[in-house]
Amino acid sequence: MDFSNRQNRFVRLDEVSAEYLEHIESLTQNDPYYPSYHIAPKHGLVNDPNGLSYFNGEHHIFYQWFPLGPVHGLKHWYHVSTKDFVHFKDRGVALYPDQDYDQHGCHTGVAVVEGEQLNLLYTGHLVYEPNSGHPTQVLAVMDKDGNIEKKGVVVDYNSKHYTHNMRDPVTIKRGDDYYMLIGAENHQQQGKLALYHGKQIDAYQYKGNVDIGIGEFGYMWECPNYYEDADKAVFIFSPQGVSSDSKYDFKNVFSVVYIVGKPIDTENRKFDHQGYFELDKGFDFYAPQTYLDNKGRRILIGWLGNSKSEYPTDKNYWAHMLTLPREIHIEGNKLRQIPLAELTALRESSEALRPQHNLTSRAFELELEVEQDFIIEFANQGGDKMTFSGNETEWCLDRTHVTETHAEQFGTVRYALRQSNDTLVRIFVDHSCIEIFCDLGETVFTSRIFVSDLNQLHLSKAVGQIHYLSGVHYE
Ligand code: FRU
């Protein structure tokens, strides 16, 4: 299908033939860049994780899905669940854009666990066009057997305060009160966080904007995420339209920001804190969400991709994947991200790394001890490579010399200032993605890496282990 014709982005899943879907699924599954242990679409495009939750004995992961190709079209929620992050249940489409209020897409939203039911709050688009629209916030409820029922609109759009860019609700419960925060753009093209209050999960009143205290900061705030942990609160959001002259900051088309502060004062609509930070320093990371699991862990998953770029896999009718799950911890006013402990169960075999190491698979993890001025190259025989290096003050991820570049207009090198003297670096590679954890998880680089026939590692001033990882299993 040709998606340069915008109308084709609104073609419905049941309007295409089974042969078309089989064809694009086989192109997708045979793509050498398709991952084996990251969540990726069977075909089409995945973007934001949605409805992350621990419910009825399992972790539930929903995500934004356009089934028909590698573009942002009519969005569905797709659903997988897992007990251990190795074995997954493929639960298929959870939300179809099949009601008048969401006929132009079931966009991003969250889950709120309440007893025997999982409440899904998301943005439904009655109309979603580049310069107009009618977004509403919608409630759907999933029971323990996985049956989902849409309950309808809980916040209708009112154009008085915001443009049609108003979406991605997050609802939190404090005692008997529900607070819904929604990402928005006001009529002066400033990013805002709208606050609603309700005594029930399905009825809210508008309260106004929350004063985040960072002045003008982009034109639209997508995917707000918010949680409280004792006397602290974490606000994560994906602002559009923020840039910086510093080589360290805000280099992607859109970036993700977090702020650790005090719980939002909902009466005065104020959020007190000590400042904001970028959550990730790589090329491809956006729209993360967090949730609390049964062990009390706060788990984060993001979209391993970015908007407004063509990716080398587009030709095979799929795009993007989700990041690995990461446990997050608050340290002062910073966050640390640690790959979830369950991921060690993916290890199949391990070897000590040699300075020139031939790879037997493209799904692996590295546990490294690095000296100052280290260099690690992820390469093929022809000399194409992605490089991760460091010196006394900074980390550097360079994809200038990969086989297939994308989004070069945003530069091909990313830098981050070192935040500690820690010398341990953990790296996950899965065919065409890389996740790098350093500074004890305070600095993370998440990126796609398109080195064809990736089969060599070159290490200078770095030693450690390689663990080859199995794929995850779906039933
Ligand atoms: C962020 C985003 C959200 C929206 C969703 C649509 O990537 O644009 O604001 O709800 O994706 O798929």
Coordinates of C-alpha atoms and ligand atoms in Angstrom, one line a residue:
M1 CA 0.0 0.0 0.0
D2 CA 1.1 3.5 -0.7
F3 CA 0.9 5.6 2.4
S4 CA 2.0 8.9 0.8
N5 CA -1.7 8.9 0.0
R6 CA -3.0 10.0 3.5
Q7 CA -6.3 8.3 3.0
N8 CA -4.6 5.0 3.0
R9 CA -3.5 5.6 6.6
F10 CA -7.2 5.3 7.6
V11 CA -7.9 2.0 5.8
R12 CA -9.2 -0.4 8.4
L13 CA -7.7 -3.8 9.3
D14 CA -10.8 -5.6 8.1
E15 CA -10.7 -3.8 4.7
V16 CA -7.5 -5.5 3.6
S17 CA -7.1 -9.0 2.4
A18 CA -5.6 -11.8 4.4
E19 CA -3.0 -12.2 1.6
Y20 CA -1.8 -8.6 2.1
L21 CA -1.3 -9.2 5.8
E22 CA 0.5 -12.5 5.3
H23 CA 2.7 -10.8 2.7
I24 CA 3.8 -8.0 5.0
E25 CA 4.1 -10.3 8.0
S26 CA 6.5 -12.5 6.0
L27 CA 8.5 -9.5 4.9
T28 CA 8.7 -8.3 8.5
Q29 CA 9.6 -11.7 10.0
N30 CA 12.4 -12.3 7.4
D31 CA 14.0 -9.0 7.9
P32 CA 17.5 -9.5 9.3
Y33 CA 17.0 -6.4 11.4
Y34 CA 14.0 -7.9 13.2
P35 CA 14.7 -8.4 17.0
S36 CA 14.5 -11.7 18.9
Y37 CA 14.0 -10.6 22.5
H38 CA 12.5 -7.1 22.2
I39 CA 8.7 -6.6 21.7
A40 CA 8.1 -5.7 18.1
P41 CA 5.1 -5.7 15.8
K42 CA 4.3 -8.8 13.8
H43 CA 3.9 -6.3 10.9
G44 CA 3.2 -2.5 10.7
L45 CA 4.3 0.1 13.2
V46 CA 4.6 0.1 16.9
N47 CA 5.1 3.3 18.9
D48 CA 4.2 4.2 22.5
P49 CA 3.8 1.5 25.2
N50 CA 0.4 1.9 26.7
G51 CA -1.5 0.6 29.7
L52 CA 1.6 -0.9 31.4
S53 CA 0.4 -2.7 34.5
Y54 CA 0.7 -5.7 36.8
F55 CA -2.7 -7.3 37.0
N56 CA -4.0 -10.7 37.8
G57 CA -0.6 -12.3 38.2
E58 CA 0.9 -10.9 35.0
H59 CA 2.7 -7.9 33.5
H60 CA 0.5 -6.4 30.8
I61 CA 2.0 -4.5 28.0
F62 CA -0.2 -2.8 25.4
Y63 CA 1.2 -0.7 22.6
Q64 CA 0.2 1.7 19.8
W65 CA -0.1 -0.3 16.6
F66 CA -0.8 0.6 13.0
P67 CA -1.1 -2.8 11.4
L68 CA -0.9 -2.0 7.7
G69 CA 2.6 -0.5 7.3
P70 CA 5.5 1.5 8.7
V71 CA 3.6 4.8 9.1
H72 CA 1.5 6.6 11.7
G73 CA -2.0 5.7 10.6
L74 CA -5.1 4.5 12.3
K75 CA -3.9 3.4 15.8
H76 CA -5.0 0.3 17.7
W77 CA -3.9 -1.0 21.1
Y78 CA -2.1 -4.3 20.8
H79 CA -1.7 -6.5 23.9
V80 CA 0.9 -8.9 25.2
S81 CA 1.4 -10.2 28.7
T82 CA 4.0 -12.1 30.6
K83 CA 4.9 -13.6 34.0
D84 CA 8.7 -13.6 33.5
F85 CA 9.6 -11.5 30.4
V86 CA 10.8 -14.7 28.6
H87 CA 7.4 -16.3 27.9
F88 CA 4.7 -14.1 26.5
K89 CA 1.1 -14.4 25.7
D90 CA 0.2 -12.8 22.4
R91 CA -3.3 -11.4 23.2
G92 CA -3.9 -9.7 19.9
V93 CA -5.7 -6.3 19.4
A94 CA -7.1 -4.9 22.6
L95 CA -8.7 -1.8 21.3
Y96 CA -10.0 -1.2 17.8
P97 CA -10.9 2.3 16.6
D98 CA -14.5 1.2 16.2
Q99 CA -16.6 3.8 18.0
D100 CA -17.6 7.2 16.8
Y101 CA -15.4 8.8 19.5
D102 CA -12.3 6.8 18.6
Q103 CA -12.9 6.2 14.9
H104 CA -9.7 8.1 14.0
G105 CA -7.6 6.2 16.5
C106 CA -7.2 4.8 19.9
H107 CA -4.2 6.8 21.0
T108 CA -2.0 6.5 24.1
G109 CA -3.2 5.9 27.6
V110 CA -2.6 4.2 30.9
A111 CA -4.0 1.4 33.1
V112 CA -5.3 1.8 36.6
V113 CA -5.6 -1.5 38.5
E114 CA -8.6 -1.6 40.8
G115 CA -9.5 -5.0 42.4
E116 CA -10.7 -7.3 39.7
Q117 CA -10.6 -4.9 36.9
L118 CA -8.0 -3.1 34.8
N119 CA -9.2 0.4 33.8
L120 CA -7.7 1.6 30.6
L121 CA -7.8 5.3 30.0
Y122 CA -6.8 6.5 26.6
T123 CA -7.3 9.2 24.0
G124 CA -10.0 8.5 21.4
H125 CA -10.0 10.7 18.3
L126 CA -13.4 11.4 16.7
V127 CA -11.4 13.4 14.1
Y128 CA -7.6 13.4 13.9
E129 CA -6.2 15.6 11.1
P130 CA -3.0 17.5 10.9
N131 CA -4.6 20.8 11.8
S132 CA -7.8 19.9 13.4
G133 CA -9.3 17.3 15.6
H134 CA -11.6 16.3 18.4
P135 CA -9.7 14.3 21.1
T136 CA -11.7 12.8 24.0
Q137 CA -10.5 10.8 27.0
V138 CA -12.1 7.4 27.1
L139 CA -12.5 4.6 29.6
A140 CA -12.4 0.9 28.8
V141 CA -12.4 -1.9 31.4
M142 CA -10.7 -5.3 31.2
D143 CA -11.8 -8.1 33.4
K144 CA -9.6 -11.0 34.8
D145 CA -10.4 -13.1 31.7
G146 CA -9.1 -10.4 29.4
N147 CA -12.5 -9.3 28.1
I148 CA -12.5 -5.6 27.3
E149 CA -15.5 -3.3 27.3
K150 CA -15.4 0.3 26.3
K151 CA -17.4 2.5 28.7
G152 CA -17.2 5.7 26.7
V153 CA -16.0 9.2 26.9
V154 CA -15.0 10.5 30.4
V155 CA -13.5 13.9 29.4
D156 CA -14.8 15.5 26.2
Y157 CA -12.7 18.0 24.3
N158 CA -13.3 21.7 25.0
S159 CA -11.4 24.0 22.6
K160 CA -11.5 26.9 25.1
H161 CA -8.1 26.1 26.8
Y162 CA -6.3 23.9 24.3
T163 CA -5.7 23.2 20.6
H164 CA -6.7 19.8 19.3
N165 CA -3.3 18.7 20.5
M166 CA -4.6 17.3 23.8
R167 CA -4.0 13.7 24.5
D168 CA -2.3 10.9 26.5
P169 CA -4.1 10.8 29.9
V170 CA -2.5 9.5 33.1
T171 CA -4.8 8.9 36.0
I172 CA -3.6 8.5 39.6
K173 CA -5.6 7.7 42.7
R174 CA -5.1 9.5 46.0
G175 CA -7.4 8.2 48.7
D176 CA -10.9 8.4 47.2
D177 CA -9.9 11.0 44.6
Y178 CA -8.9 10.5 41.0
Y179 CA -6.6 13.0 39.2
M180 CA -6.2 12.9 35.5
L181 CA -3.2 14.6 33.9
I182 CA -3.4 15.2 30.1
G183 CA -0.6 16.5 27.8
A184 CA -1.7 19.6 25.9
E185 CA -0.9 22.6 23.7
N186 CA -2.5 25.9 24.6
H187 CA -3.5 28.5 22.0
Q188 CA -0.1 30.2 22.4
Q189 CA 1.5 27.0 21.2
Q190 CA 3.0 26.2 24.6
G191 CA 3.2 22.8 26.1
K192 CA 1.0 22.3 29.1
L193 CA -0.2 19.7 31.6
A194 CA -3.9 19.8 32.2
L195 CA -5.3 18.7 35.5
Y196 CA -8.8 17.1 36.0
H197 CA -10.3 15.8 39.3
G198 CA -12.9 13.2 39.8
K199 CA -14.6 11.3 42.6
Q200 CA -15.1 8.4 40.2
I201 CA -12.8 7.0 37.6
D202 CA -15.4 7.8 34.9
A203 CA -16.3 11.5 35.7
Y204 CA -13.9 14.4 35.9
Q205 CA -13.9 18.2 36.2
Y206 CA -11.4 20.5 34.7
K207 CA -9.1 22.3 37.2
G208 CA -6.6 24.1 35.1
N209 CA -2.9 23.7 34.2
V210 CA -0.3 22.4 36.7
D211 CA 2.5 24.9 37.1
I212 CA 5.6 22.8 36.4
G213 CA 7.8 25.8 37.0
I214 CA 10.1 25.4 33.9
G215 CA 8.8 28.4 31.9
E216 CA 8.1 28.0 28.2
F217 CA 9.3 24.5 27.2
G218 CA 8.2 23.3 23.8
Y219 CA 4.8 23.6 22.1
M220 CA 3.2 20.3 23.1
W221 CA 3.8 17.9 25.9
E222 CA 3.1 14.3 24.9
C223 CA 2.8 11.2 27.1
P224 CA 2.9 12.6 30.6
N225 CA 3.6 10.0 33.2
Y226 CA 3.5 10.6 36.9
Y227 CA 4.0 8.5 40.0
E228 CA 4.5 9.1 43.7
D229 CA 6.9 7.2 45.9
A230 CA 6.7 8.2 49.6
D231 CA 7.4 11.9 49.8
K232 CA 8.7 12.2 46.3
A233 CA 7.0 12.3 42.9
V234 CA 8.4 11.7 39.4
F235 CA 7.0 13.5 36.3
I236 CA 8.1 12.1 33.0
F237 CA 7.0 13.7 29.7
S238 CA 7.8 13.9 26.0
P239 CA 7.9 17.6 25.0
Q240 CA 7.8 18.6 21.4
G241 CA 9.8 21.6 20.2
V242 CA 12.7 21.7 22.7
S243 CA 16.2 22.2 21.5
S244 CA 19.5 23.2 23.0
D245 CA 22.9 24.7 21.8
S246 CA 24.8 22.3 24.1
K247 CA 26.1 19.3 22.3
Y248 CA 24.9 17.2 25.2
D249 CA 21.2 18.0 25.2
F250 CA 18.0 17.7 23.2
K251 CA 19.5 16.5 19.9
N252 CA 16.6 14.3 18.7
V253 CA 13.5 15.5 17.0
F254 CA 11.8 15.1 20.3
S255 CA 13.3 14.0 23.6
V256 CA 12.1 12.7 27.0
V257 CA 12.4 14.7 30.2
Y258 CA 12.0 13.7 33.8
I259 CA 11.6 15.7 37.0
V260 CA 11.9 14.4 40.5
G261 CA 10.0 16.6 43.0
K262 CA 7.4 16.7 45.7
P263 CA 3.9 15.2 45.1
I264 CA 1.9 17.7 43.0
D265 CA -0.1 20.1 45.1
T266 CA -3.4 19.6 43.4
E267 CA -5.1 22.4 45.3
N268 CA -2.7 25.1 44.1
R269 CA -1.8 23.1 41.0
K270 CA 2.0 23.3 41.6
F271 CA 4.9 20.9 41.2
D272 CA 8.0 21.8 43.3
H273 CA 11.3 20.4 42.3
Q274 CA 15.0 21.0 41.7
G275 CA 15.2 20.8 37.9
Y276 CA 14.8 18.6 34.9
F277 CA 16.9 16.1 33.1
E278 CA 16.8 14.1 29.8
L279 CA 16.0 10.5 30.5
D280 CA 18.0 9.0 27.6
K281 CA 21.0 10.2 25.6
G282 CA 20.6 7.9 22.6
F283 CA 19.0 8.5 19.2
D284 CA 15.8 6.5 19.5
F285 CA 13.8 6.8 22.7
Y286 CA 10.4 8.3 23.3
A287 CA 7.1 8.1 25.2
P288 CA 8.0 5.9 28.1
Q289 CA 5.6 4.8 30.8
T290 CA 6.1 3.3 34.2
Y291 CA 4.1 1.0 36.5
L292 CA 4.4 -0.7 39.8
D293 CA 4.6 -4.5 39.9
N294 CA 3.7 -7.1 42.6
K295 CA 7.3 -6.9 44.0
G296 CA 7.0 -3.2 44.5
R297 CA 9.3 -2.5 41.6
R298 CA 8.8 0.6 39.4
I299 CA 9.3 -0.6 35.9
L300 CA 9.8 1.6 32.8
I301 CA 9.3 0.7 29.1
G302 CA 9.7 3.1 26.3
W303 CA 9.2 3.3 22.5
L304 CA 12.6 2.4 20.9
G305 CA 12.1 4.8 18.1
N306 CA 11.4 8.4 17.2
S307 CA 8.9 10.3 15.2
K308 CA 9.3 12.0 11.9
S309 CA 12.0 9.8 10.4
E310 CA 12.1 7.0 7.8
Y311 CA 13.8 3.9 9.1
P312 CA 15.6 1.3 7.0
T313 CA 13.0 -1.4 7.8
D314 CA 10.2 0.6 6.3
K315 CA 10.6 -1.2 3.0
N316 CA 9.6 -4.4 4.8
Y317 CA 6.4 -2.9 6.2
W318 CA 7.4 -2.7 9.9
A319 CA 8.9 -0.1 12.1
H320 CA 10.2 0.2 15.7
M321 CA 10.1 -1.9 18.8
L322 CA 9.8 -1.4 22.6
T323 CA 12.7 -1.0 24.9
L324 CA 13.6 -3.7 27.5
P325 CA 11.9 -3.3 30.8
R326 CA 14.0 -1.4 33.3
E327 CA 13.6 -1.0 37.0
I328 CA 13.9 2.6 38.0
H329 CA 15.1 4.0 41.3
I330 CA 15.1 7.6 42.6
E331 CA 18.5 8.8 43.8
G332 CA 18.3 12.3 45.1
N333 CA 16.8 14.3 42.2
K334 CA 18.0 11.8 39.6
L335 CA 16.6 8.5 38.2
R336 CA 18.6 5.3 37.7
Q337 CA 17.5 2.7 35.2
I338 CA 18.6 -0.9 35.6
P339 CA 17.7 -3.7 33.2
L340 CA 15.0 -5.9 34.9
A341 CA 16.6 -8.8 36.8
E342 CA 14.4 -11.3 34.8
L343 CA 16.5 -10.6 31.7
T344 CA 19.4 -12.7 33.0
A345 CA 17.2 -15.7 32.3
L346 CA 17.7 -15.0 28.6
R347 CA 21.4 -15.9 28.8
E348 CA 22.2 -19.1 26.9
S349 CA 26.0 -19.1 26.9
S350 CA 28.8 -16.8 28.0
E351 CA 32.4 -16.2 27.0
A352 CA 35.2 -13.9 28.0
L353 CA 35.6 -11.1 25.5
R354 CA 38.6 -10.9 23.3
P355 CA 39.8 -7.6 21.9
Q356 CA 38.7 -8.8 18.4
H357 CA 35.7 -10.9 19.0
N358 CA 33.7 -12.7 16.3
L359 CA 30.0 -12.9 17.1
T360 CA 28.0 -16.1 16.7
S361 CA 24.7 -14.3 17.1
R362 CA 23.2 -10.7 17.0
A363 CA 21.4 -11.1 20.2
F364 CA 23.7 -10.6 23.1
E365 CA 24.6 -8.7 26.3
L366 CA 28.0 -7.3 27.3
E367 CA 29.1 -6.8 30.8
L368 CA 32.2 -4.6 30.6
E369 CA 34.7 -2.9 32.8
V370 CA 36.1 0.1 30.9
E371 CA 39.2 2.2 31.3
Q372 CA 39.4 5.8 30.5
D373 CA 39.6 6.4 26.7
F374 CA 38.0 3.0 25.9
I375 CA 36.4 2.2 22.5
I376 CA 34.0 -0.5 21.5
E377 CA 33.1 -1.0 17.9
F378 CA 30.1 -3.1 16.7
A379 CA 31.2 -3.9 13.2
N380 CA 30.9 -6.0 10.1
Q381 CA 33.6 -7.3 7.8
G382 CA 33.2 -4.4 5.4
G383 CA 34.1 -1.9 8.0
D384 CA 30.6 -0.6 8.7
K385 CA 30.3 0.1 12.4
M386 CA 28.7 1.8 15.4
T387 CA 31.1 3.0 18.1
F388 CA 30.6 3.6 21.8
S389 CA 33.6 5.3 23.5
G390 CA 34.4 7.4 26.6
N391 CA 37.1 9.7 27.9
E392 CA 37.6 11.4 31.2
T393 CA 34.5 13.6 31.0
E394 CA 32.1 12.1 28.4
W395 CA 30.4 9.1 26.8
C396 CA 30.0 9.1 23.1
L397 CA 27.8 7.0 20.8
D398 CA 28.6 7.4 17.1
R399 CA 26.6 5.9 14.2
T400 CA 28.2 7.9 11.4
H401 CA 29.6 4.8 9.8
V402 CA 26.7 2.3 10.0
T403 CA 25.6 0.6 6.9
E404 CA 22.2 2.3 6.7
T405 CA 21.7 5.7 8.3
H406 CA 18.5 7.4 9.3
A407 CA 17.5 10.7 10.8
E408 CA 21.0 12.1 9.9
Q409 CA 19.5 15.6 9.8
F410 CA 19.6 15.3 13.6
G411 CA 23.3 14.4 13.6
T412 CA 25.0 11.0 13.8
V413 CA 26.8 11.4 17.2
R414 CA 25.4 11.6 20.7
Y415 CA 27.3 12.7 23.8
A416 CA 26.6 12.6 27.5
L417 CA 28.6 14.0 30.4
R418 CA 29.9 11.3 32.7
Q419 CA 28.0 11.4 36.0
S420 CA 30.3 9.1 38.1
N421 CA 33.6 7.4 38.2
D422 CA 31.9 4.0 37.8
T423 CA 33.6 1.8 35.2
L424 CA 30.9 -0.8 34.6
V425 CA 29.0 -0.7 31.4
R426 CA 26.2 -3.0 30.4
I427 CA 25.1 -3.2 26.8
F428 CA 22.2 -5.1 25.1
V429 CA 22.2 -5.6 21.4
D430 CA 19.3 -7.3 19.5
H431 CA 19.9 -7.3 15.7
S432 CA 19.2 -3.6 15.1
C433 CA 18.9 -2.0 18.5
I434 CA 21.3 -1.2 21.3
E435 CA 20.7 -0.2 24.9
I436 CA 23.7 1.0 26.9
F437 CA 23.6 1.5 30.7
C438 CA 26.4 3.4 32.4
D439 CA 27.0 5.6 35.5
L440 CA 25.1 3.0 37.5
G441 CA 22.1 3.5 35.3
E442 CA 22.1 7.3 35.5
T443 CA 23.2 7.6 31.9
V444 CA 21.4 5.4 29.3
F445 CA 21.7 5.4 25.5
T446 CA 18.9 3.8 23.6
S447 CA 19.3 3.5 19.8
R448 CA 18.7 1.6 16.6
I449 CA 21.8 0.3 15.0
F450 CA 21.7 -0.7 11.3
V451 CA 25.0 -2.5 10.7
S452 CA 24.2 -5.2 8.2
D453 CA 25.7 -8.6 8.9
L454 CA 27.0 -7.4 12.3
N455 CA 29.5 -10.0 13.3
Q456 CA 32.5 -8.4 15.1
L457 CA 33.3 -6.5 18.2
H458 CA 36.5 -4.6 18.5
L459 CA 37.4 -3.6 22.1
S460 CA 40.1 -1.2 23.2
K461 CA 40.6 -0.6 26.9
A462 CA 37.5 -2.7 27.8
V463 CA 37.3 -6.2 29.1
G464 CA 34.4 -8.4 30.2
Q465 CA 31.9 -11.0 29.2
I466 CA 29.5 -11.6 26.4
H467 CA 26.3 -13.5 27.1
Y468 CA 24.4 -14.7 24.0
L469 CA 20.7 -14.3 24.6
S470 CA 17.8 -16.5 23.5
G471 CA 14.7 -15.0 21.9
V472 CA 11.5 -14.6 23.9
H473 CA 8.7 -17.1 23.3
Y474 CA 5.1 -16.3 22.4
E475 CA 2.1 -18.5 22.9
Ligands
FRU1 C1 3.6 10.0 21.0 C2 2.2 10.0 20.4 C3 1.1 10.3 21.4 C4 -0.1 9.8 20.8 C5 0.4 8.6 20.1 C6 -0.3 8.2 18.8 O1 4.4 9.2 20.3 O2 2.2 11.0 19.3 O3 1.0 11.7 21.7 O4 -1.1 9.5 21.7 O5 1.8 8.8 19.8 O6 0.1 7.0 18.3

